[in-house]
PDB file of C-alpha atoms and ligand atoms in Angstrom:
ATOM      1  CA  MET A   1     100.160  -7.680  50.354  1.00 92.00           C
ATOM      2  CA  ASP A   2     103.400  -8.763  52.132  1.00 97.00           C
ATOM      3  CA  TYR A   3     104.257  -5.688  52.964  1.00 98.00           C
ATOM      4  CA  GLN A   4     107.351  -6.628  55.314  1.00 98.00           C
ATOM      5  CA  ALA A   5     108.724  -8.821  52.217  1.00 98.00           C
ATOM      6  CA  ILE A   6     108.575  -5.840  50.214  1.00 98.00           C
ATOM      7  CA  LEU A   7     110.422  -3.746  53.058  1.00 98.00           C
ATOM      8  CA  GLU A   8     113.525  -6.314  53.458  1.00 98.00           C
ATOM      9  CA  ALA A   9     113.920  -6.497  49.318  1.00 98.00           C
ATOM     10  CA  ILE A  10     114.096  -2.990  49.366  1.00 98.00           C
ATOM     11  CA  ARG A  11     116.709  -2.501  52.147  1.00 98.00           C
ATOM     12  CA  ASP A  12     118.855  -6.085  50.812  1.00 97.00           C
ATOM     13  CA  GLU A  13     119.073  -3.648  47.400  1.00 97.00           C
ATOM     14  CA  ILE A  14     119.572  -0.445  48.182  1.00 96.00           C
ATOM     15  CA  THR A  15     121.991  -1.104  51.430  1.00 96.00           C
ATOM     16  CA  PRO A  16     124.781  -0.995  48.111  1.00 94.00           C
ATOM     17  CA  HIS A  17     123.684   2.656  47.369  1.00 93.00           C
ATOM     18  CA  LEU A  18     124.370   4.181  51.371  1.00 93.00           C
ATOM     19  CA  HIS A  19     127.146   5.510  51.127  1.00 89.00           C
ATOM     20  CA  LYS A  20     126.529   7.692  47.438  1.00 92.00           C
ATOM     21  CA  GLY A  21     124.879  11.488  47.388  1.00 93.00           C
ATOM     22  CA  LYS A  22     126.393  14.295  50.531  1.00 92.00           C
ATOM     23  CA  VAL A  23     125.055  14.770  53.672  1.00 93.00           C
ATOM     24  CA  ALA A  24     123.919  18.247  54.252  1.00 89.00           C
ATOM     25  CA  ASP A  25     126.429  20.366  55.551  1.00 86.00           C
ATOM     26  CA  TYR A  26     125.440  24.180  55.146  1.00 84.00           C
ATOM     27  CA  ILE A  27     123.721  23.050  58.579  1.00 87.00           C
ATOM     28  CA  PRO A  28     126.610  22.282  60.428  1.00 86.00           C
ATOM     29  CA  ALA A  29     125.149  20.228  62.902  1.00 85.00           C
ATOM     30  CA  LEU A  30     123.809  17.640  60.683  1.00 88.00           C
ATOM     31  CA  ALA A  31     127.177  17.439  58.725  1.00 89.00           C
ATOM     32  CA  SER A  32     128.047  14.588  61.895  1.00 88.00           C
ATOM     33  CA  VAL A  33     125.248  12.159  60.667  1.00 91.00           C
ATOM     34  CA  PRO A  34     126.805   9.123  59.892  1.00 91.00           C
ATOM     35  CA  LYS A  35     125.598   8.026  56.357  1.00 89.00           C
ATOM     36  CA  GLY A  36     124.947   4.694  56.327  1.00 91.00           C
ATOM     37  CA  LYS A  37     121.654   5.371  58.124  1.00 95.00           C
ATOM     38  CA  PHE A  38     119.070   3.977  56.269  1.00 97.00           C
ATOM     39  CA  ALA A  39     114.843   3.536  57.541  1.00 98.00           C
ATOM     40  CA  MET A  40     111.406   2.805  55.609  1.00 98.00           C
ATOM     41  CA  THR A  41     107.695   2.948  57.721  1.00 98.00           C
ATOM     42  CA  ILE A  42     104.629   1.752  56.076  1.00 98.00           C
ATOM     43  CA  THR A  43     101.696   2.894  58.057  1.00 98.00           C
ATOM     44  CA  LEU A  44      97.931   1.177  56.549  1.00 98.00           C
ATOM     45  CA  GLU A  45      94.805   2.997  57.686  1.00 98.00           C
ATOM     46  CA  SER A  46      93.600   0.871  60.081  1.00 98.00           C
ATOM     47  CA  GLY A  47      97.204   1.695  62.131  1.00 98.00           C
ATOM     48  CA  GLU A  48      99.105  -1.171  61.213  1.00 98.00           C
ATOM     49  CA  GLN A  49     102.800  -0.366  60.821  1.00 98.00           C
ATOM     50  CA  PHE A  50     105.793  -1.607  58.813  1.00 98.00           C
ATOM     51  CA  SER A  51     109.272  -1.030  58.838  1.00 98.00           C
ATOM     52  CA  VAL A  52     112.738  -1.767  58.525  1.00 98.00           C
ATOM     53  CA  GLY A  53     116.250  -0.304  59.063  1.00 98.00           C
ATOM     54  CA  GLU A  54     116.446   2.611  62.367  1.00 98.00           C
ATOM     55  CA  HIS A  55     112.880   3.345  62.212  1.00 98.00           C
ATOM     56  CA  ALA A  56     112.588   4.397  65.585  1.00 98.00           C
ATOM     57  CA  GLU A  57     114.804   6.474  65.626  1.00 98.00           C
ATOM     58  CA  ARG A  58     114.702  10.936  65.119  1.00 98.00           C
ATOM     59  CA  PHE A  59     116.557  12.998  62.733  1.00 97.00           C
ATOM     60  CA  SER A  60     115.825  16.516  61.554  1.00 97.00           C
ATOM     61  CA  ILE A  61     112.400  16.541  59.438  1.00 98.00           C
ATOM     62  CA  GLN A  62     113.701  20.019  57.920  1.00 97.00           C
ATOM     63  CA  SER A  63     111.731  20.510  54.920  1.00 97.00           C
ATOM     64  CA  ILE A  64     109.019  17.852  55.627  1.00 98.00           C
ATOM     65  CA  SER A  65     107.588  20.347  58.987  1.00 98.00           C
ATOM     66  CA  LYS A  66     106.387  22.203  55.640  1.00 98.00           C
ATOM     67  CA  VAL A  67     103.766  20.048  54.299  1.00 98.00           C
ATOM     68  CA  PHE A  68     102.756  21.025  58.753  1.00 98.00           C
ATOM     69  CA  THR A  69     102.836  24.266  58.525  1.00 98.00           C
ATOM     70  CA  PHE A  70     100.955  24.591  55.014  1.00 98.00           C
ATOM     71  CA  THR A  71      98.013  22.425  56.517  1.00 98.00           C
ATOM     72  CA  LEU A  72      97.927  24.497  59.407  1.00 98.00           C
ATOM     73  CA  ALA A  73      98.166  27.303  57.924  1.00 98.00           C
ATOM     74  CA  LEU A  74      95.511  26.629  54.911  1.00 97.00           C
ATOM     75  CA  GLY A  75      93.292  25.340  57.521  1.00 97.00           C
ATOM     76  CA  HIS A  76      93.323  29.026  59.680  1.00 98.00           C
ATOM     77  CA  TYR A  77      93.378  30.737  55.722  1.00 97.00           C
ATOM     78  CA  GLY A  78      91.808  28.961  53.244  1.00 96.00           C
ATOM     79  CA  ARG A  79      92.267  30.501  49.673  1.00 94.00           C
ATOM     80  CA  ARG A  80      93.762  33.777  50.759  1.00 97.00           C
ATOM     81  CA  LEU A  81      96.939  32.180  52.164  1.00 97.00           C
ATOM     82  CA  TYR A  82      97.346  31.878  48.122  1.00 96.00           C
ATOM     83  CA  LYS A  83      97.632  35.682  48.066  1.00 95.00           C
ATOM     84  CA  ARG A  84     100.922  35.441  49.576  1.00 96.00           C
ATOM     85  CA  VAL A  85     102.612  32.398  47.472  1.00 96.00           C
ATOM     86  CA  GLY A  86     101.750  30.378  44.744  1.00 95.00           C
ATOM     87  CA  VAL A  87     101.081  26.477  44.296  1.00 94.00           C
ATOM     88  CA  GLU A  88     103.920  26.383  41.268  1.00 92.00           C
ATOM     89  CA  PRO A  89     106.993  24.339  40.618  1.00 91.00           C
ATOM     90  CA  SER A  90     109.834  26.765  41.108  1.00 85.00           C
ATOM     91  CA  GLY A  91     112.645  24.610  38.898  1.00 81.00           C
ATOM     92  CA  ASN A  92     115.227  26.780  41.130  1.00 78.00           C
ATOM     93  CA  PRO A  93     116.998  25.312  43.877  1.00 73.00           C
ATOM     94  CA  PHE A  94     115.234  25.364  47.266  1.00 71.00           C
ATOM     95  CA  ASN A  95     116.897  28.916  48.369  1.00 77.00           C
ATOM     96  CA  SER A  96     117.198  31.308  45.194  1.00 81.00           C
ATOM     97  CA  LEU A  97     117.394  34.556  45.359  1.00 90.00           C
ATOM     98  CA  VAL A  98     117.054  35.382  42.210  1.00 92.00           C
ATOM     99  CA  GLN A  99     113.518  34.504  41.393  1.00 91.00           C
ATOM    100  CA  LEU A 100     111.496  36.151  44.455  1.00 93.00           C
ATOM    101  CA  GLU A 101     113.191  38.873  42.736  1.00 92.00           C
ATOM    102  CA  TYR A 102     111.729  39.257  39.416  1.00 90.00           C
ATOM    103  CA  GLU A 103     108.299  37.499  41.212  1.00 92.00           C
ATOM    104  CA  HIS A 104     108.316  40.836  43.189  1.00 94.00           C
ATOM    105  CA  GLY A 105     108.447  39.064  46.594  1.00 96.00           C
ATOM    106  CA  ILE A 106     105.807  36.017  45.839  1.00 96.00           C
ATOM    107  CA  PRO A 107     107.329  33.169  46.289  1.00 96.00           C
ATOM    108  CA  ARG A 108     106.074  30.161  44.345  1.00 94.00           C
ATOM    109  CA  ASN A 109     105.440  27.144  46.323  1.00 96.00           C
ATOM    110  CA  PRO A 110     105.279  26.583  50.121  1.00 97.00           C
ATOM    111  CA  PHE A 111     107.974  24.431  50.347  1.00 96.00           C
ATOM    112  CA  ILE A 112     110.937  26.449  48.933  1.00 94.00           C
ATOM    113  CA  ASN A 113     112.226  28.323  51.529  1.00 94.00           C
ATOM    114  CA  ALA A 114     110.855  31.076  50.633  1.00 96.00           C
ATOM    115  CA  GLY A 115     107.390  30.360  50.205  1.00 97.00           C
ATOM    116  CA  ALA A 116     107.519  28.342  53.378  1.00 97.00           C
ATOM    117  CA  ILE A 117     108.949  31.349  55.539  1.00 98.00           C
ATOM    118  CA  ALA A 118     106.100  33.622  54.179  1.00 98.00           C
ATOM    119  CA  VAL A 119     104.162  30.100  56.238  1.00 98.00           C
ATOM    120  CA  THR A 120     105.766  30.929  59.360  1.00 98.00           C
ATOM    121  CA  ASP A 121     105.155  34.565  58.742  1.00 98.00           C
ATOM    122  CA  ALA A 122     101.201  33.597  58.668  1.00 98.00           C
ATOM    123  CA  LEU A 123     100.979  31.423  61.208  1.00 98.00           C
ATOM    124  CA  VAL A 124     102.924  33.894  63.288  1.00 98.00           C
ATOM    125  CA  SER A 125      99.783  36.934  62.406  1.00 98.00           C
ATOM    126  CA  TYR A 126      97.383  34.109  63.023  1.00 98.00           C
ATOM    127  CA  TYR A 127      98.567  33.710  66.601  1.00 98.00           C
ATOM    128  CA  LYS A 128      99.643  37.190  67.281  1.00 97.00           C
ATOM    129  CA  ASP A 129     103.482  36.523  68.712  1.00 95.00           C
ATOM    130  CA  GLU A 130     106.153  33.033  67.679  1.00 97.00           C
ATOM    131  CA  TYR A 131     106.197  31.566  71.074  1.00 97.00           C
ATOM    132  CA  ARG A 132     102.629  30.670  70.393  1.00 98.00           C
ATOM    133  CA  ALA A 133     103.212  30.013  66.746  1.00 98.00           C
ATOM    134  CA  LEU A 134     105.799  27.352  67.155  1.00 98.00           C
ATOM    135  CA  GLU A 135     104.071  26.155  69.548  1.00 98.00           C
ATOM    136  CA  ALA A 136     100.397  25.189  68.163  1.00 98.00           C
ATOM    137  CA  ILE A 137     102.745  23.985  64.939  1.00 98.00           C
ATOM    138  CA  LEU A 138     104.483  21.717  67.360  1.00 98.00           C
ATOM    139  CA  ASP A 139     101.145  20.794  69.106  1.00 98.00           C
ATOM    140  CA  PHE A 140      99.951  20.179  65.821  1.00 98.00           C
ATOM    141  CA  ILE A 141     102.697  17.467  64.119  1.00 98.00           C
ATOM    142  CA  ARG A 142     101.635  15.834  68.114  1.00 98.00           C
ATOM    143  CA  GLN A 143      98.194  15.103  67.243  1.00 98.00           C
ATOM    144  CA  ILE A 144      98.395  14.366  63.685  1.00 98.00           C
ATOM    145  CA  SER A 145     101.252  11.704  64.996  1.00 98.00           C
ATOM    146  CA  GLY A 146      99.263  10.779  68.160  1.00 96.00           C
ATOM    147  CA  GLU A 147     103.423  11.889  69.498  1.00 97.00           C
ATOM    148  CA  ALA A 148     103.071  13.843  72.796  1.00 97.00           C
ATOM    149  CA  GLY A 149     106.787  14.437  72.999  1.00 96.00           C
ATOM    150  CA  ILE A 150     107.485  15.453  69.531  1.00 98.00           C
ATOM    151  CA  THR A 151     109.749  18.238  69.681  1.00 98.00           C
ATOM    152  CA  PHE A 152     113.042  20.217  68.063  1.00 98.00           C
ATOM    153  CA  ASP A 153     116.431  19.997  68.434  1.00 97.00           C
ATOM    154  CA  HIS A 154     117.619  23.192  69.504  1.00 97.00           C
ATOM    155  CA  GLU A 155     121.455  22.935  68.697  1.00 95.00           C
ATOM    156  CA  VAL A 156     120.058  21.994  64.614  1.00 96.00           C
ATOM    157  CA  ALA A 157     117.693  25.011  65.012  1.00 97.00           C
ATOM    158  CA  ASN A 158     120.914  27.360  66.240  1.00 96.00           C
ATOM    159  CA  SER A 159     123.060  26.000  63.735  1.00 94.00           C
ATOM    160  CA  GLU A 160     121.162  27.056  60.907  1.00 94.00           C
ATOM    161  CA  MET A 161     120.601  30.597  62.470  1.00 93.00           C
ATOM    162  CA  GLU A 162     123.913  30.926  62.213  1.00 93.00           C
ATOM    163  CA  HIS A 163     124.264  30.104  59.131  1.00 91.00           C
ATOM    164  CA  GLY A 164     121.218  31.627  58.221  1.00 93.00           C
ATOM    165  CA  ASP A 165     121.998  34.482  55.963  1.00 95.00           C
ATOM    166  CA  ARG A 166     120.299  33.506  52.762  1.00 94.00           C
ATOM    167  CA  ASN A 167     117.002  32.498  54.247  1.00 96.00           C
ATOM    168  CA  LEU A 168     117.333  35.499  55.927  1.00 97.00           C
ATOM    169  CA  ALA A 169     117.817  38.073  53.157  1.00 97.00           C
ATOM    170  CA  LEU A 170     114.613  35.321  51.588  1.00 97.00           C
ATOM    171  CA  ALA A 171     112.535  36.598  54.453  1.00 98.00           C
ATOM    172  CA  ARG A 172     113.525  40.630  53.882  1.00 98.00           C
ATOM    173  CA  LEU A 173     113.393  40.497  50.701  1.00 97.00           C
ATOM    174  CA  MET A 174     109.505  39.395  51.288  1.00 98.00           C
ATOM    175  CA  LYS A 175     109.741  41.953  53.636  1.00 98.00           C
ATOM    176  CA  SER A 176     111.051  45.222  50.658  1.00 98.00           C
ATOM    177  CA  PHE A 177     108.009  43.742  48.728  1.00 97.00           C
ATOM    178  CA  GLY A 178     105.172  43.853  51.299  1.00 97.00           C
ATOM    179  CA  ASN A 179     104.737  40.107  51.904  1.00 98.00           C
ATOM    180  CA  PHE A 180     106.022  39.387  55.095  1.00 98.00           C
ATOM    181  CA  ASP A 181     103.976  40.902  58.666  1.00 97.00           C
ATOM    182  CA  ASN A 182     106.392  40.083  61.400  1.00 98.00           C
ATOM    183  CA  GLU A 183     109.514  40.878  62.732  1.00 97.00           C
ATOM    184  CA  VAL A 184     112.083  39.289  60.391  1.00 98.00           C
ATOM    185  CA  LEU A 185     114.776  37.831  62.631  1.00 97.00           C
ATOM    186  CA  SER A 186     112.051  36.295  65.246  1.00 97.00           C
ATOM    187  CA  THR A 187     110.198  34.997  62.464  1.00 98.00           C
ATOM    188  CA  VAL A 188     113.442  33.089  60.785  1.00 98.00           C
ATOM    189  CA  LYS A 189     113.755  31.075  63.917  1.00 98.00           C
ATOM    190  CA  THR A 190     110.397  29.669  64.427  1.00 98.00           C
ATOM    191  CA  TYR A 191     111.068  28.946  61.136  1.00 98.00           C
ATOM    192  CA  PHE A 192     114.781  27.176  61.616  1.00 98.00           C
ATOM    193  CA  LYS A 193     112.971  25.698  64.947  1.00 98.00           C
ATOM    194  CA  HIS A 194     110.006  23.941  62.956  1.00 98.00           C
ATOM    195  CA  CYS A 195     112.723  22.379  60.486  1.00 98.00           C
ATOM    196  CA  ALA A 196     114.639  21.452  63.990  1.00 98.00           C
ATOM    197  CA  VAL A 197     111.630  19.236  64.478  1.00 98.00           C
ATOM    198  CA  THR A 198     112.948  15.702  64.722  1.00 98.00           C
ATOM    199  CA  MET A 199     111.165  12.180  64.423  1.00 98.00           C
ATOM    200  CA  SER A 200     111.416   8.476  62.536  1.00 98.00           C
ATOM    201  CA  THR A 201     110.715   7.122  59.956  1.00 98.00           C
ATOM    202  CA  ASP A 202     107.271   5.476  62.603  1.00 98.00           C
ATOM    203  CA  GLU A 203     106.418   8.708  63.125  1.00 98.00           C
ATOM    204  CA  LEU A 204     106.242  10.146  60.397  1.00 98.00           C
ATOM    205  CA  SER A 205     104.353   7.890  58.325  1.00 98.00           C
ATOM    206  CA  ARG A 206     101.873   7.678  60.516  1.00 98.00           C
ATOM    207  CA  ALA A 207     101.898  11.485  60.366  1.00 98.00           C
ATOM    208  CA  MET A 208     100.946  11.739  57.030  1.00 98.00           C
ATOM    209  CA  LEU A 209      98.062   9.163  56.803  1.00 98.00           C
ATOM    210  CA  TYR A 210      95.372  11.696  57.046  1.00 98.00           C
ATOM    211  CA  LEU A 211      96.582  13.091  53.638  1.00 98.00           C
ATOM    212  CA  ALA A 212      96.499   9.271  52.475  1.00 98.00           C
ATOM    213  CA  PHE A 213      92.375   9.368  53.774  1.00 98.00           C
ATOM    214  CA  GLY A 214      91.227  12.731  52.418  1.00 98.00           C
ATOM    215  CA  GLY A 215      92.274  15.104  55.786  1.00 98.00           C
ATOM    216  CA  ILE A 216      90.958  12.315  58.302  1.00 98.00           C
ATOM    217  CA  ASP A 217      92.729  10.070  60.816  1.00 98.00           C
ATOM    218  CA  PRO A 218      91.535   7.472  60.346  1.00 98.00           C
ATOM    219  CA  VAL A 219      92.811   5.800  63.189  1.00 97.00           C
ATOM    220  CA  SER A 220      91.471   9.022  65.579  1.00 95.00           C
ATOM    221  CA  GLY A 221      88.396   9.723  62.968  1.00 97.00           C
ATOM    222  CA  ARG A 222      90.129  13.552  63.679  1.00 97.00           C
ATOM    223  CA  LYS A 223      89.988  15.992  61.254  1.00 98.00           C
ATOM    224  CA  PHE A 224      92.620  17.829  60.011  1.00 98.00           C
ATOM    225  CA  ALA A 225      92.171  19.342  56.794  1.00 98.00           C
ATOM    226  CA  THR A 226      89.040  19.104  54.617  1.00 97.00           C
ATOM    227  CA  PRO A 227      89.066  16.794  51.426  1.00 97.00           C
ATOM    228  CA  SER A 228      89.790  19.313  48.758  1.00 97.00           C
ATOM    229  CA  GLN A 229      92.471  21.067  51.488  1.00 97.00           C
ATOM    230  CA  ALA A 230      93.833  17.879  51.656  1.00 98.00           C
ATOM    231  CA  LYS A 231      93.661  17.161  47.170  1.00 97.00           C
ATOM    232  CA  ARG A 232      95.150  20.716  46.688  1.00 97.00           C
ATOM    233  CA  ILE A 233      98.512  19.800  49.499  1.00 98.00           C
ATOM    234  CA  ASN A 234      98.842  16.415  47.600  1.00 98.00           C
ATOM    235  CA  ALA A 235      99.075  18.039  44.622  1.00 97.00           C
ATOM    236  CA  VAL A 236     101.486  21.030  45.197  1.00 97.00           C
ATOM    237  CA  MET A 237     103.414  17.663  47.372  1.00 97.00           C
ATOM    238  CA  LEU A 238     104.027  15.769  43.460  1.00 97.00           C
ATOM    239  CA  THR A 239     104.542  19.331  41.258  1.00 96.00           C
ATOM    240  CA  CYS A 240     106.725  20.680  44.141  1.00 95.00           C
ATOM    241  CA  GLY A 241     107.555  17.878  47.316  1.00 95.00           C
ATOM    242  CA  HIS A 242     111.470  18.022  45.652  1.00 93.00           C
ATOM    243  CA  TYR A 243     112.543  21.472  44.406  1.00 85.00           C
ATOM    244  CA  ASP A 244     113.876  21.439  40.656  1.00 85.00           C
ATOM    245  CA  ALA A 245     114.149  17.839  40.713  1.00 91.00           C
ATOM    246  CA  SER A 246     109.980  17.613  41.019  1.00 92.00           C
ATOM    247  CA  GLY A 247     109.593  16.350  37.755  1.00 93.00           C
ATOM    248  CA  GLU A 248     112.270  13.924  38.211  1.00 94.00           C
ATOM    249  CA  PHE A 249     110.620  12.063  41.176  1.00 95.00           C
ATOM    250  CA  ALA A 250     107.475  12.077  39.968  1.00 95.00           C
ATOM    251  CA  TYR A 251     109.061  10.832  36.277  1.00 96.00           C
ATOM    252  CA  HIS A 252     111.128   8.190  38.769  1.00 95.00           C
ATOM    253  CA  VAL A 253     107.974   7.930  41.903  1.00 97.00           C
ATOM    254  CA  GLY A 254     105.034   8.951  40.780  1.00 97.00           C
ATOM    255  CA  LEU A 255     103.502   9.416  44.515  1.00 98.00           C
ATOM    256  CA  PRO A 256     102.719  13.205  46.323  1.00 98.00           C
ATOM    257  CA  ALA A 257     106.022  13.179  48.837  1.00 98.00           C
ATOM    258  CA  LYS A 258     108.193  15.578  49.796  1.00 98.00           C
ATOM    259  CA  SER A 259     111.245  15.293  51.194  1.00 97.00           C
ATOM    260  CA  GLY A 260     113.682  17.330  54.078  1.00 97.00           C
ATOM    261  CA  VAL A 261     117.676  17.862  53.685  1.00 95.00           C
ATOM    262  CA  GLY A 262     117.644  16.021  56.943  1.00 97.00           C
ATOM    263  CA  GLY A 263     117.390  12.744  54.751  1.00 97.00           C
ATOM    264  CA  GLY A 264     113.971  12.000  55.423  1.00 98.00           C
ATOM    265  CA  ILE A 265     110.857  11.883  52.937  1.00 98.00           C
ATOM    266  CA  VAL A 266     107.116  11.555  53.162  1.00 98.00           C
ATOM    267  CA  ALA A 267     104.967  10.365  50.862  1.00 98.00           C
ATOM    268  CA  VAL A 268     101.276   9.443  50.202  1.00 98.00           C
ATOM    269  CA  VAL A 269      99.331   6.484  48.291  1.00 98.00           C
ATOM    270  CA  PRO A 270      96.199   8.237  48.076  1.00 97.00           C
ATOM    271  CA  GLY A 271      93.247   5.975  49.865  1.00 97.00           C
ATOM    272  CA  ARG A 272      95.808   3.302  50.757  1.00 98.00           C
ATOM    273  CA  LEU A 273      98.924   3.631  53.235  1.00 98.00           C
ATOM    274  CA  SER A 274     101.254   6.670  54.013  1.00 98.00           C
ATOM    275  CA  LEU A 275     105.443   6.233  54.091  1.00 98.00           C
ATOM    276  CA  ALA A 276     108.511   7.223  55.530  1.00 98.00           C
ATOM    277  CA  VAL A 277     112.126   7.087  54.763  1.00 98.00           C
ATOM    278  CA  TRP A 278     115.438   7.582  55.216  1.00 98.00           C
ATOM    279  CA  SER A 279     118.552   7.801  54.255  1.00 97.00           C
ATOM    280  CA  PRO A 280     120.933  10.987  55.223  1.00 97.00           C
ATOM    281  CA  ALA A 281     123.545  11.266  52.300  1.00 96.00           C
ATOM    282  CA  LEU A 282     121.875  13.579  49.565  1.00 95.00           C
ATOM    283  CA  ASN A 283     121.463  13.637  45.640  1.00 93.00           C
ATOM    284  CA  LYS A 284     122.771  17.472  44.109  1.00 91.00           C
ATOM    285  CA  HIS A 285     118.686  18.621  44.570  1.00 89.00           C
ATOM    286  CA  GLY A 286     119.079  17.738  48.329  1.00 90.00           C
ATOM    287  CA  ASN A 287     116.671  14.852  48.155  1.00 94.00           C
ATOM    288  CA  SER A 288     117.779  11.498  50.143  1.00 96.00           C
ATOM    289  CA  TYR A 289     119.683   9.047  47.686  1.00 96.00           C
ATOM    290  CA  ALA A 290     118.223   6.468  48.594  1.00 97.00           C
ATOM    291  CA  GLY A 291     116.008   7.159  49.899  1.00 97.00           C
ATOM    292  CA  THR A 292     114.629   8.108  46.558  1.00 97.00           C
ATOM    293  CA  LEU A 293     116.071   5.132  45.075  1.00 97.00           C
ATOM    294  CA  ALA A 294     114.012   3.292  46.973  1.00 98.00           C
ATOM    295  CA  LEU A 295     110.583   5.124  47.257  1.00 98.00           C
ATOM    296  CA  GLU A 296     110.924   4.329  43.140  1.00 98.00           C
ATOM    297  CA  LYS A 297     111.007   0.467  44.161  1.00 98.00           C
ATOM    298  CA  PHE A 298     108.641   0.796  46.452  1.00 98.00           C
ATOM    299  CA  THR A 299     106.084   1.308  43.392  1.00 98.00           C
ATOM    300  CA  THR A 300     108.267  -0.532  41.628  1.00 97.00           C
ATOM    301  CA  LYS A 301     107.206  -3.244  43.292  1.00 97.00           C
ATOM    302  CA  THR A 302     103.921  -2.507  44.430  1.00 97.00           C
ATOM    303  CA  GLY A 303     102.325  -0.979  41.804  1.00 96.00           C
ATOM    304  CA  LEU A 304     101.143   1.251  44.347  1.00 97.00           C
ATOM    305  CA  SER A 305     101.531   4.368  42.265  1.00 94.00           C
ATOM    306  CA  ILE A 306      98.619   7.194  41.255  1.00 95.00           C
ATOM    307  CA  PHE A 307      99.503   6.709  37.884  1.00 93.00           C
TER     308      PHE A 307
HETATM  309  N1  LIG B   1     116.141  24.478  57.285  1.00 64.34           N
HETATM  310  C1  LIG B   1     116.166  24.458  55.866  1.00 64.34           C
HETATM  311  C2  LIG B   1     116.900  25.506  55.590  1.00 64.34           C
HETATM  312  O1  LIG B   1     116.176  26.815  55.282  1.00 64.34           O
HETATM  313  C3  LIG B   1     114.941  23.372  55.056  1.00 64.34           C
HETATM  314  C4  LIG B   1     115.640  22.975  53.802  1.00 64.34           C
HETATM  315  C5  LIG B   1     115.540  21.903  53.386  1.00 64.34           C
HETATM  316  O2  LIG B   1     115.050  20.918  53.965  1.00 64.34           O
HETATM  317  O3  LIG B   1     114.870  21.423  52.627  1.00 64.34           O
HETATM  318  O4  LIG B   1     117.470  25.437  54.278  1.00 64.34           O
END
């Protein structure tokens, strides 16, 4: 398949749509990212990459980091992790407090904010303090992407903290139900820091390769998850990766994928390849408008969906 030609055709077709949607402004440091940006990268089993647009430019990965923290925590806790967080789609906005209240402080899944904060809390417990937990998360991302220089943007993390009342409320609510072990403020700060990691589509697409190949990175041969864990992480991405628009995304695109409010989306075609796309303007559910469209065009043009 001529992946480069396919990516170029997608870029041309989505260019008129780049102005649609709205850049996330509830995190002020993200509001200044220009709308017109677009990048998309495909990584094959061999590590060979095909890219279009601003594919080497780093952006805020935001909730895409939740795939990496979920993988890391599953590796340490196995099934015990599911005592603290479920695997059901939420059908609610990513930062909803209401559902958490009537479900007694157990978040629906690890990709809504409450679930991801619970996973960060589990990692802080495992590594004994928040600094070591953050270092372990960054180290994991560096290993799966093969990029030693990956780090987080302090300005974005601070900006989230300044406007983080809802996430702090989610953590406090979990604590009131006994589903939170560490200090709320420092744990939520750690969550904001891993959301503020910056990566390019080249780096993200490369980092996701282990999930396309049963937990093993086919380039380095390193194992980052068991086949069963990889299967489950992909299943949770398919059913919960796009908040309350997960059903719509599965319907239009048909791939396990995870979005972030920085406008990035990562996706995998199991056994074939991994993908990343970036376009900062978001639809009303908080998912990249043009990024979703680009992935829909990808599966339509290539027939590479899981269905
Ligand atoms: N750091 C963001 C928040 O907690 C993540 C949201 C997202 O990317 O969906 O609000």
